[in-house]
Coordinates of C-alpha atoms in Angstrom, one line a residue:
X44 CA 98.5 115.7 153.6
X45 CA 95.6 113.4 154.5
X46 CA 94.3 112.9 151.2
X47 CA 98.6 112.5 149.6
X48 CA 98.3 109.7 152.6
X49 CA 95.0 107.9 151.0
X50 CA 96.4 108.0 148.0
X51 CA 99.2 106.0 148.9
X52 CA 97.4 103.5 150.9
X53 CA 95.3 103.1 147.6
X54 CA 98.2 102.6 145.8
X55 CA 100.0 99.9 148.1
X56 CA 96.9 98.0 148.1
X57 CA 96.6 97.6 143.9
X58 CA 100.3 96.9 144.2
X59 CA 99.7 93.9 146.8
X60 CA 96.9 93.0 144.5
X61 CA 99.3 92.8 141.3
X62 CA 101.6 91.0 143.2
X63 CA 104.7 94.2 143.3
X64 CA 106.2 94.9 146.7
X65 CA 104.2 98.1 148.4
X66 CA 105.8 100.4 150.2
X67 CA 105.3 98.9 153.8
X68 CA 106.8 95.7 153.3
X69 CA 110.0 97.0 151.4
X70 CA 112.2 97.9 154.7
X71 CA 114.4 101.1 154.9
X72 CA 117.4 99.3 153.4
X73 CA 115.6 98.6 150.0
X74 CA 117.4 99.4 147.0
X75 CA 115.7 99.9 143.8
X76 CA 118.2 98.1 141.2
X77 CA 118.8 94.5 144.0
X78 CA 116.9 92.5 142.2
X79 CA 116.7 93.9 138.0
X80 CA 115.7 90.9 136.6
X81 CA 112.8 90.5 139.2
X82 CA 111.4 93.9 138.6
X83 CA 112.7 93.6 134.6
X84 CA 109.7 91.1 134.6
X85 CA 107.4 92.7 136.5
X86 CA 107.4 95.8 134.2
X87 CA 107.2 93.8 131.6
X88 CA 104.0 92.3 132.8
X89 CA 102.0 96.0 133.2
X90 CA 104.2 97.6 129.7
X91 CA 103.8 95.4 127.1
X92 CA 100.9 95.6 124.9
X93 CA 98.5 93.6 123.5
X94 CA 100.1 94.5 120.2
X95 CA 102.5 91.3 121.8
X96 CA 105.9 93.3 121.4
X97 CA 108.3 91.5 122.6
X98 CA 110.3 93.0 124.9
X99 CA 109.2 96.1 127.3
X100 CA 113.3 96.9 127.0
X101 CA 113.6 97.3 123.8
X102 CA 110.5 98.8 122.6
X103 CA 108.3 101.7 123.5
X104 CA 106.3 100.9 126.6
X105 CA 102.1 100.4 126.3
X106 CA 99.9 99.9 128.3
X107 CA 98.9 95.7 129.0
X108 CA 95.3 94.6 130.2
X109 CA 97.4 94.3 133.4
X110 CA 98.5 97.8 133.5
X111 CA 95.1 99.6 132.7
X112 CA 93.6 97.2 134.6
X113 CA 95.9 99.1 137.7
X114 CA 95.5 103.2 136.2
X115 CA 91.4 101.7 137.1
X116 CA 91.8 100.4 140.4
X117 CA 94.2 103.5 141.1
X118 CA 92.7 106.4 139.6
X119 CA 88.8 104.4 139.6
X120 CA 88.2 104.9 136.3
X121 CA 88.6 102.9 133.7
X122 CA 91.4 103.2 131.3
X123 CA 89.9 104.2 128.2
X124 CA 93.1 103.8 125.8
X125 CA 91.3 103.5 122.7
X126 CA 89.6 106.6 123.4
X127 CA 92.6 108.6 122.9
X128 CA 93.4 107.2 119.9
X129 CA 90.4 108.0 118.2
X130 CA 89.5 111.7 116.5
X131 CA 85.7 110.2 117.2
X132 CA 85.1 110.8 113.4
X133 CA 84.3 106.9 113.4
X134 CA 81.1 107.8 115.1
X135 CA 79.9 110.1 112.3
X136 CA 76.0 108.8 111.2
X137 CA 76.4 107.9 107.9
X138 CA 72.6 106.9 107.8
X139 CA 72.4 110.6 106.2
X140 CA 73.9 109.7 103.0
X141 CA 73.9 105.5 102.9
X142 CA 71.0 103.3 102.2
X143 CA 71.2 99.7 103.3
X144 CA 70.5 97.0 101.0
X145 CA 67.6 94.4 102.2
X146 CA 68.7 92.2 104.8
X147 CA 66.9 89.3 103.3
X148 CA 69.2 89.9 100.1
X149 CA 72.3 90.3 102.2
X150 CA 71.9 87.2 103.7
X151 CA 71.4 85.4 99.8
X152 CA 74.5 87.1 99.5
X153 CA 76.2 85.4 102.2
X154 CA 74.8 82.1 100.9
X155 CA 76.0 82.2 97.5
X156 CA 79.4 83.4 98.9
X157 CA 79.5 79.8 101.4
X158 CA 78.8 77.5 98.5
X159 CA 81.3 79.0 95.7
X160 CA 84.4 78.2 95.7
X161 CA 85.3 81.7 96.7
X162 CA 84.9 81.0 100.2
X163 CA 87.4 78.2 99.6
X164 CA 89.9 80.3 98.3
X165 CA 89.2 83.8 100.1
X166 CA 87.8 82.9 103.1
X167 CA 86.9 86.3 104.1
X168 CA 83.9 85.0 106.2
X169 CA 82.8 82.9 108.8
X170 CA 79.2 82.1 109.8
X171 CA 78.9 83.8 113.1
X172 CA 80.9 87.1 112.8
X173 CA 79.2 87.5 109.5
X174 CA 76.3 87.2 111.9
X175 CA 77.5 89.7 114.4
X176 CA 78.6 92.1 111.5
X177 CA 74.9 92.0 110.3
X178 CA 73.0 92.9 113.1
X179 CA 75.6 95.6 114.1
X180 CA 75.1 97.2 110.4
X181 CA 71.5 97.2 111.3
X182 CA 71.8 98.1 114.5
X183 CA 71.9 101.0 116.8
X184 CA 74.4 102.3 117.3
X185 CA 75.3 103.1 114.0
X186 CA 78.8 100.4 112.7
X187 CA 80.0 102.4 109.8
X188 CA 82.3 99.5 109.3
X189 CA 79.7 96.9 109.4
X190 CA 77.1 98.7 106.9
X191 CA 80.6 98.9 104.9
X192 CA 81.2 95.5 104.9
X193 CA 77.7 94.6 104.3
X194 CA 78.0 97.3 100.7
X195 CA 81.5 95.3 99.9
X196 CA 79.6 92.0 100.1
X197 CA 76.6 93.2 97.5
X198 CA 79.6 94.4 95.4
X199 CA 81.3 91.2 95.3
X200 CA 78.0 89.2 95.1
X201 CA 78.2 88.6 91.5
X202 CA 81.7 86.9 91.5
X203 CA 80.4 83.6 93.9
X204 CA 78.4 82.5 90.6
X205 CA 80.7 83.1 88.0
X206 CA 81.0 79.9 85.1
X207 CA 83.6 79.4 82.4
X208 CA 80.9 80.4 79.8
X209 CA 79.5 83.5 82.3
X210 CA 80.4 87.1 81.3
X211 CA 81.3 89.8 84.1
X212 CA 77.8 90.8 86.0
X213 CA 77.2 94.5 86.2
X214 CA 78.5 95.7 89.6
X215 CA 75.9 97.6 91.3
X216 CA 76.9 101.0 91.5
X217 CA 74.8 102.3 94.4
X218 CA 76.9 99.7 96.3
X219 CA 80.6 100.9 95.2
X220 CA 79.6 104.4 95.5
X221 CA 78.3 104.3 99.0
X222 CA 81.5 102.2 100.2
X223 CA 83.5 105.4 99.0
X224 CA 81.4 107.8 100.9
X225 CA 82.0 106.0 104.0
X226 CA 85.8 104.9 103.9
X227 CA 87.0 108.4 105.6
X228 CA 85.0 107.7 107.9
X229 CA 86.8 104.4 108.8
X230 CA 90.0 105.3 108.1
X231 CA 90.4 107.9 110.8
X232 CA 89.4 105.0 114.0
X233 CA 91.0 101.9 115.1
X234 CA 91.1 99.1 112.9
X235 CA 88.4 96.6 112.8
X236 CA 87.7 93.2 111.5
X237 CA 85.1 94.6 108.9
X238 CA 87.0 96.8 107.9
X239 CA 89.9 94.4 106.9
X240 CA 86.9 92.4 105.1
X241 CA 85.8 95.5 103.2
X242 CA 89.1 95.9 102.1
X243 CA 89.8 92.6 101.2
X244 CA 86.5 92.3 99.1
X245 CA 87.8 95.5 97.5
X246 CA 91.2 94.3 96.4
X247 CA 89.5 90.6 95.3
X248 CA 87.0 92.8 93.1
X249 CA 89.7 95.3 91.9
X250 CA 91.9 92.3 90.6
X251 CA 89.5 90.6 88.9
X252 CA 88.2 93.5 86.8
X253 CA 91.5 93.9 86.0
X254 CA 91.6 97.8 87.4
X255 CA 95.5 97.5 88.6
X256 CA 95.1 101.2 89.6
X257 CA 93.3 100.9 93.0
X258 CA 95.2 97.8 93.8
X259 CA 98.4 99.6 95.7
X260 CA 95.6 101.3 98.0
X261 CA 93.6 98.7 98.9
X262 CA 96.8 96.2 99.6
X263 CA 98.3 99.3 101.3
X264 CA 95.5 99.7 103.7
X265 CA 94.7 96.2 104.2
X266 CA 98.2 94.8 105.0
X267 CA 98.5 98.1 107.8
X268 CA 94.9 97.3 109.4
X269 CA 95.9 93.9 109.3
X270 CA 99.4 94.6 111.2
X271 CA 97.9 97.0 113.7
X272 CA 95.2 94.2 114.6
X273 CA 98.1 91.9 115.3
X274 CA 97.1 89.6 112.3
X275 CA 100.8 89.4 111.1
X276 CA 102.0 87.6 114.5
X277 CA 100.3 84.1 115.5
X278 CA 97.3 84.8 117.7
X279 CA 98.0 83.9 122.1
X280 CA 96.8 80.9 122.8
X281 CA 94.0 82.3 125.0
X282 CA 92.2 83.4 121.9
X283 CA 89.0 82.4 120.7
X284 CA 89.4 79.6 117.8
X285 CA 87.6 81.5 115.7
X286 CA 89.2 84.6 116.1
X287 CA 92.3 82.9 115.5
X288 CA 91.8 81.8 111.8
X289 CA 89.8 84.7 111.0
X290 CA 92.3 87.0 111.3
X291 CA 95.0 84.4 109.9
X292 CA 93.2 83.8 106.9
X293 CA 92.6 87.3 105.9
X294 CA 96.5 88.1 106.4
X295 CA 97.5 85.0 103.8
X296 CA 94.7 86.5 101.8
X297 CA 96.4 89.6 101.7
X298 CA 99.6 88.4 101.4
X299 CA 99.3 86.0 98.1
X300 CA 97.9 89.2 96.4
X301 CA 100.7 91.9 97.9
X302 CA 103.1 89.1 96.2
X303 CA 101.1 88.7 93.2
X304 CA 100.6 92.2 92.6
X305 CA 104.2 93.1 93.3
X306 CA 105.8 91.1 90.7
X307 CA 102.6 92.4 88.3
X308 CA 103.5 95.6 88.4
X309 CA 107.3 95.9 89.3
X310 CA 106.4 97.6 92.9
X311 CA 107.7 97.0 96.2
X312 CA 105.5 94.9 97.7
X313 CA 103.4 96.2 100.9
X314 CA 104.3 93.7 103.6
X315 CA 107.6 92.6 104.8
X316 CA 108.1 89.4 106.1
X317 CA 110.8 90.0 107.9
X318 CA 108.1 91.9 110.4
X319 CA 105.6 88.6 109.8
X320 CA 105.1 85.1 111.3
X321 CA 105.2 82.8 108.4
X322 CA 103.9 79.5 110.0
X323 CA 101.7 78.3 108.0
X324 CA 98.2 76.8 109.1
X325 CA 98.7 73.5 110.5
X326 CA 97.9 69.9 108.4
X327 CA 100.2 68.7 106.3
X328 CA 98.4 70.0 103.3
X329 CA 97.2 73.1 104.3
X330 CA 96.4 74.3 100.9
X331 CA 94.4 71.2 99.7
X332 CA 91.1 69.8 100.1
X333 CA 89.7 67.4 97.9
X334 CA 91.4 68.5 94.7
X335 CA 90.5 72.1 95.3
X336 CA 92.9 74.8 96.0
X337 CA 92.0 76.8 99.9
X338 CA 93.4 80.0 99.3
X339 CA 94.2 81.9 96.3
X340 CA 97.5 80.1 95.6
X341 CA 99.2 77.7 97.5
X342 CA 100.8 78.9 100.4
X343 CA 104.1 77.3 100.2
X344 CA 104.9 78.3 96.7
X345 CA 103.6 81.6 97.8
X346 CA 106.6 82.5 100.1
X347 CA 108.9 80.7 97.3
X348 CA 107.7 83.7 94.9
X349 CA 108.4 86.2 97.8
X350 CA 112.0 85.2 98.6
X351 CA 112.3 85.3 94.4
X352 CA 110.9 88.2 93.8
X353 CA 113.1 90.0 97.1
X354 CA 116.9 88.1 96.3
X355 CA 116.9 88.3 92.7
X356 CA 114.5 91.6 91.9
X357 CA 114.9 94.0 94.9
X358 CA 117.2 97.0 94.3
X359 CA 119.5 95.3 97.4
X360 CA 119.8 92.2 95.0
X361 CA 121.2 94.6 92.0
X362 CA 124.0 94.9 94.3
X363 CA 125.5 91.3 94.6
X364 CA 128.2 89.7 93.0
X365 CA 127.5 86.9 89.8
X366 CA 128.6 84.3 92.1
X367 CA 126.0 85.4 95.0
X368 CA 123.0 85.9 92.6
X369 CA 123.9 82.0 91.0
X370 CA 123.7 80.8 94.8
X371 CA 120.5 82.4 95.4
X372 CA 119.0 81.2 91.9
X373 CA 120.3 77.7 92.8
X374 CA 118.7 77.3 96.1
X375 CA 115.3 79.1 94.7
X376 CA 115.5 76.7 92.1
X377 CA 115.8 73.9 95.0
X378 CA 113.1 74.9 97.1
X379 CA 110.5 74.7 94.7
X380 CA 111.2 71.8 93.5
X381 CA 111.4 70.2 97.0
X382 CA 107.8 72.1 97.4
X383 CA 107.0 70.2 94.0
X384 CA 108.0 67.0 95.0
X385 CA 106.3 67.6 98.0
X386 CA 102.2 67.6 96.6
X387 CA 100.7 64.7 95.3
X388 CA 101.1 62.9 92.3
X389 CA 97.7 63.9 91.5
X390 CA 98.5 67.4 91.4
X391 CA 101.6 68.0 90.9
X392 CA 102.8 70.1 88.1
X393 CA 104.7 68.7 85.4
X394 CA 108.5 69.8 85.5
X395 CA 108.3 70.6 81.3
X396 CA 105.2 70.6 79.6
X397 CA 105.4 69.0 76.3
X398 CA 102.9 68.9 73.1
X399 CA 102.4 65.8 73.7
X400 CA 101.2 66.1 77.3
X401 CA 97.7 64.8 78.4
X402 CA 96.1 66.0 81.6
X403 CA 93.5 64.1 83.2
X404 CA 90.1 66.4 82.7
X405 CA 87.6 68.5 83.4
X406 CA 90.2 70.1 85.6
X407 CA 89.3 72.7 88.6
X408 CA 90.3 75.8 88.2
X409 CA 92.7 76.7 91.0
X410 CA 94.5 73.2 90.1
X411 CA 95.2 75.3 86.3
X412 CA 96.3 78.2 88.0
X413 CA 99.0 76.5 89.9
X414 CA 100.4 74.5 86.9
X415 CA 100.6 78.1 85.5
X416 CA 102.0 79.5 88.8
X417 CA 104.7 77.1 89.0
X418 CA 105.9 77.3 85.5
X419 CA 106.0 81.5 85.9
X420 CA 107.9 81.0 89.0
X421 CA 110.8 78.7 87.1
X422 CA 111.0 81.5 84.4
X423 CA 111.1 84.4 86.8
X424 CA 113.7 82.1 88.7
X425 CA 116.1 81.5 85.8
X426 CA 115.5 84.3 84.1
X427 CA 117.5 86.9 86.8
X428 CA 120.5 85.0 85.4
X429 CA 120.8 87.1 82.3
X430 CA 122.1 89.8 84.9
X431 CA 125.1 87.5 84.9
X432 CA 128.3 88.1 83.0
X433 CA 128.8 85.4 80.7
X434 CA 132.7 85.0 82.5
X435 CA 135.1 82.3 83.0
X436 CA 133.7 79.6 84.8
X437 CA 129.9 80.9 84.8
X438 CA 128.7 79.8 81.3
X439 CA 127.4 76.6 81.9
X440 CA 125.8 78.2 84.8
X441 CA 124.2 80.6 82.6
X442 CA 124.0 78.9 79.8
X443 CA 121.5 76.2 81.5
X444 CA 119.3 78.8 84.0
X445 CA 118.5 80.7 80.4
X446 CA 117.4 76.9 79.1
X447 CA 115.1 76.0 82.2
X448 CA 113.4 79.7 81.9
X449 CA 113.1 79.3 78.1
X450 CA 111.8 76.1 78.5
X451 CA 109.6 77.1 81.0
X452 CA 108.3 79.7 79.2
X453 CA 107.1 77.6 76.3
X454 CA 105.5 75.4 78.9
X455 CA 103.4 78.1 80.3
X456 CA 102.4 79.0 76.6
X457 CA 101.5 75.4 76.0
X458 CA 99.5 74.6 79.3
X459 CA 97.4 77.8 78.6
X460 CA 96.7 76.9 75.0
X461 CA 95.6 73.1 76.1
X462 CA 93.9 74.3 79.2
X463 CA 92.5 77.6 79.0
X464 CA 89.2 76.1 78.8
X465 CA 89.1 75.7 82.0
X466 CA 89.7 79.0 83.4
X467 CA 86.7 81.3 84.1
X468 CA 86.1 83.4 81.1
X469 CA 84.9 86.5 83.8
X470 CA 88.5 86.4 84.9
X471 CA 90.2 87.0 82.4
X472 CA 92.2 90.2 83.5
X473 CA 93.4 88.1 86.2
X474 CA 94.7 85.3 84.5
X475 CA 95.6 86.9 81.2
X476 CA 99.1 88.2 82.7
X477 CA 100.4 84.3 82.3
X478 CA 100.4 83.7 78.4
X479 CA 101.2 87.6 78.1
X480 CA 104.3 87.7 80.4
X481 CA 105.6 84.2 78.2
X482 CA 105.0 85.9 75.1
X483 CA 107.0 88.8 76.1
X484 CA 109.8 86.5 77.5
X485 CA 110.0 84.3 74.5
X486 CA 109.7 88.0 72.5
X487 CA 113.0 88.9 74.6
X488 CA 115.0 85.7 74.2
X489 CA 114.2 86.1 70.4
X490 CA 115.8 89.4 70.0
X491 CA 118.8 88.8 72.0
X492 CA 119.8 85.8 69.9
X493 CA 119.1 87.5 66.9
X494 CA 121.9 86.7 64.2
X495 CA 123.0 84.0 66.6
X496 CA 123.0 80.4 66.1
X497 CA 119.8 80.0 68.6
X498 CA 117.8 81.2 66.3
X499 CA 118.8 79.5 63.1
X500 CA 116.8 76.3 64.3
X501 CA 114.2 77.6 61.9
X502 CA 111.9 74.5 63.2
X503 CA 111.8 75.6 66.7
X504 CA 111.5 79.3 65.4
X505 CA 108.2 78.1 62.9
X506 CA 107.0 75.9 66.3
X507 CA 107.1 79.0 68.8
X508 CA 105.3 81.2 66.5
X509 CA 102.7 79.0 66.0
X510 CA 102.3 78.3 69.4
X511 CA 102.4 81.9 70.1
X512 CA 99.9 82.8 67.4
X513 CA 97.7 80.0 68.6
X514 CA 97.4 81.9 72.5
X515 CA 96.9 85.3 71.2
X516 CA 94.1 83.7 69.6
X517 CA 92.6 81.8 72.4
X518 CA 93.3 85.4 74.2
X519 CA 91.4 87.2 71.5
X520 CA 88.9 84.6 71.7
X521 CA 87.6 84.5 75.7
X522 CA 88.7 88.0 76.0
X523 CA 86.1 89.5 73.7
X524 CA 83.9 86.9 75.3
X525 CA 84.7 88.0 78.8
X526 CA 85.3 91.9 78.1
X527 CA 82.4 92.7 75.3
X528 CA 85.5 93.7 72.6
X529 CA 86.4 96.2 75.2
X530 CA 89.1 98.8 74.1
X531 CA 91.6 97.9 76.6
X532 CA 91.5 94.3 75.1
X533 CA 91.9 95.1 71.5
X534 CA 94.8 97.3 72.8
X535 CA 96.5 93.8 74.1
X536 CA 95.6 92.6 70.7
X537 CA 97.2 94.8 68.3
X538 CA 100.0 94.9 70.9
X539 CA 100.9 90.9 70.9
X540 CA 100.0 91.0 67.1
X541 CA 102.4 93.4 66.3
X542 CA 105.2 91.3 68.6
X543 CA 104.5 88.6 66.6
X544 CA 105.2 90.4 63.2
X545 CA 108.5 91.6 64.6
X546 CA 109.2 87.8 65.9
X547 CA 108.5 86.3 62.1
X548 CA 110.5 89.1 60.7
X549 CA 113.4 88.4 63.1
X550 CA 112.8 84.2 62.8
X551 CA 113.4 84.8 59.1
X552 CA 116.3 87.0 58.8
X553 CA 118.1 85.2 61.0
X554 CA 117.2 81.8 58.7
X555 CA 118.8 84.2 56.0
X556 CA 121.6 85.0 58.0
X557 CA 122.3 81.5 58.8
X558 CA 122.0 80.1 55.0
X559 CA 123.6 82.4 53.6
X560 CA 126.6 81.7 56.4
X561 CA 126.4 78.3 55.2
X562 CA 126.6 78.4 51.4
X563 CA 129.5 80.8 51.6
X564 CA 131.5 78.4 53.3
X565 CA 130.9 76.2 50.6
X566 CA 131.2 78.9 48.6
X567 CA 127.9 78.9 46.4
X568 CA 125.0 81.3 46.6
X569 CA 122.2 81.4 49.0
X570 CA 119.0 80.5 47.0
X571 CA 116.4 82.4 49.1

């Protein structure tokens, strides 16, 4: 009985302390449920997480700093939370089967990394938790996750000094290798900053050698560690500023490529937004600096591609009516153009891109790659239309969304031929998918207006093969250039060759088809 009596006394006194009535000052007449908005809130405070859910009603309750902070002064121990989270696998030695590169070379590493424009547009890093990562890789205790990171940075090394005219460097093996050894190891503990940087480096890496396969893994893991470290919600306002945009820039990192990826491949993409804080970072270009694109893609136009890709592609939007899918094509249609309007002159993308179009050169890179972007995202756009039924009071509708993604299609074609100069030759998987996704398009429209009067303008027909035949060679060209005649590429080759041979044969039976419809109205022979 004494010792249930010290207890209590304990107890009354870490209430007091966390401001909640103790059992002494409550009266006999107290009643639990007087006050439910009072006590609501103070349940609230010791409940919620840090995982910053919203609502201890509504949600299952975890522990707050506040509430382990009282299981301590109550129990006097301290709440060990992540402890019981953990299998302790995390804490395996790898030093058994891992051997750390140099520090001297990690740290020329880091360098070339902060003066490429890869830490413009994937800012993975900053200077002092690249710092902290360091010495804890080399450290004692053994980080698994920081000697990760540390591997992932030697992997991606050779991309900070890639030039147009530069072929893919050999990856080091050892590197890639030991990063595989030592992922199970990471995956089994809580989420940490490194290893949301290894992943990242990983996905970077995987995109750019054009090795789709181990995309959806990488993303997959990412995107989770990235939710579970409460990178998907704006930081509190008593965090650290650095922490802050860390954590923010890798989830934008990770988001532009989920989106990308997804409409790649045709897969759901990894993160819902629904579940994700979309401000984005604060300036009124927060994209922009000096001509150079932060981030891989613009940010606004990013979301633009994820509402696209989810109303007009998702297996919810097969569902909707004609008139519902030509409302959301419409206001796609206006939101990127108000995002268009909305750059500077200096960089914003032309709405049609004509033949006789000069841009203003030597252009920077990411500046190509959203001219490119832009006109991909009017064609993906427009092009849902086709799922339209050509009814009563919907042709013109149709009629002038297939137009925009036709004409946006040649523009893509034409950009790349004018421009493709300027694209990095050792990234060629990764901006390869542009010409070939317009060639395929144009391909499409071709053989649905085959015998049609749309493709009886044999002079537009003899200009889109040309044009075509002209990026399959500049793809032919910097791919064997980039790729060392790799198989894969002369795959992609003989593929788009062979899509052109169909195209001409299609161009010229429908000229047939069209002259002979014409001399038997005047009723004379076709001379062919």
């Amino acid at each position: 009985m004494r010792t249930l009596e010290q207890r209590l006394a304990k107890v009354d006194t870490v209430l007091t302390r966390l401001g909640l009535p103790s059992s002494q000052n409550r009266g006999e007449g107290f009643t639990p449920h007087r006050e439910p908005t009072a006590l609501k809130s103070k349940l609230s405070d010791v409940l919620i997480t840090d995982q910053r859910i919203h609502s201890a009603d509504y949600s299952i309750p975890f522990l707050s700093g506040q509430g382990q902070k009282w299981i301590q002064l109550a129990g006097e121990e301290a709440a060990q939370s992540s402890s019981l989270g953990s299998s302790g696998h995390s804490q395996i030695d790898p030093s058994n089967f891992t051997t750390l590169p140099d520090k001297v070379v990690v740290q020329q590493c880091f360098q070339q990394y902060k003066t490429s424009r890869w830490a413009e547009m994937f800012p993975v890093f900053r200077e002092d938790s690249f710092s902290a990562t360091v010495d804890k890789a080399y450290g004692q205790p053994v980080c698994t996750a920081s000697q990760a990171c540390v591997h992932a940075l030697c992997i991606a090394s050779p991309m900070f000094h890639w030039h147009s005219q530069e072929r893919p460097p050999a990856i080091h093996s050892a590197d890639t290798a030991i990063v595989h050894l030592l992922m199970p190891h990471l995956l089994v503990g809580r989420p940490s900053l490194e290893l949301v940087q290894t992943l990242v480096l990983l996905t970077v890496r995987t995109f750019t050698l054009g090795s789709f396969e181990g995309i959806d893994m990488y993303l997959c893991l990412a995107a989770r560690a990235l939710s579970v470290l409460g990178a998907h919600l704006q930081p509190p306002s008593d965090s650290a500023e650095q922490e802050k945009h860390i954590y923010r820039d890798l989830f934008w990192i990770v988001h532009v490529l989920d989106v990308d990826h997804a409409i790649r491949s045709g897969r759901p993409p990894v993160i819902s937004d629904a579940w994700c804080d979309l401000t984005l970072p604060p300036g009124r270009w927060p994209s922009y600096d000096n001509r150079r694109v932060r981030y891989p893609l613009d940010l606004h136009l990013n979301l633009i591609k994820s509402q696209a890709y989810t109303k007009l592609y998702s297996l919810e939007s097969l569902e909707k009516s004609d008139a519902e899918l030509l409302k959301d094509i419409r206001l796609l249609d206006k939101a990127l153009e108000d995002w268009r309007m909305s750059l500077p002159s200096d960089i914003r993308p032309a709405l049609t891109y004509r033949e006789d179009c000069s841009a203003p050169g030597p252009l920077e890179e990411g500046l190509v790659f959203l001219c490119l972007e832009y006109h991909r995202c009017v064609s993906s756009i427009h092009q849902a239309v086709t799922r339209v039924a050509r009814s009563v009071g919907h042709e013109d509708a149709v009629s002038s969304s297939l137009n925009i993604a036709i004409d946006a299609t040649r523009s893509t074609l034409l950009y790349f031929r004018d421009q493709h100069r300027y694209l990095t030759r050792a990234l060629f998987w990764l901006w390869s998918s542009y010409p070939i996704t317009a060639l395929l398009m144009l391909f499409t429209e071709a053989m649905s207006n085959t015998g049609s009067s749309g493709c009886s303008d044999d002079s537009q027909c003899s200009r889109d093969l040309a044009m075509a035949q002209d990026v399959v060679d500049a793809l032919r060209e910097v791919g064997n250039a980039a790729t060392d005649h790799s198989p894969r590429l002369q795959k992609l080759t003989r593929f788009l060759e062979e899509i052109l041979s169909i195209a001409r044969v299609l161009g010229a039976e429908a000229y047939a088809a069209a002259a002979k419809r014409e001399y038997e109205m005047l009723g004379q022979e076709p001379v062919l």
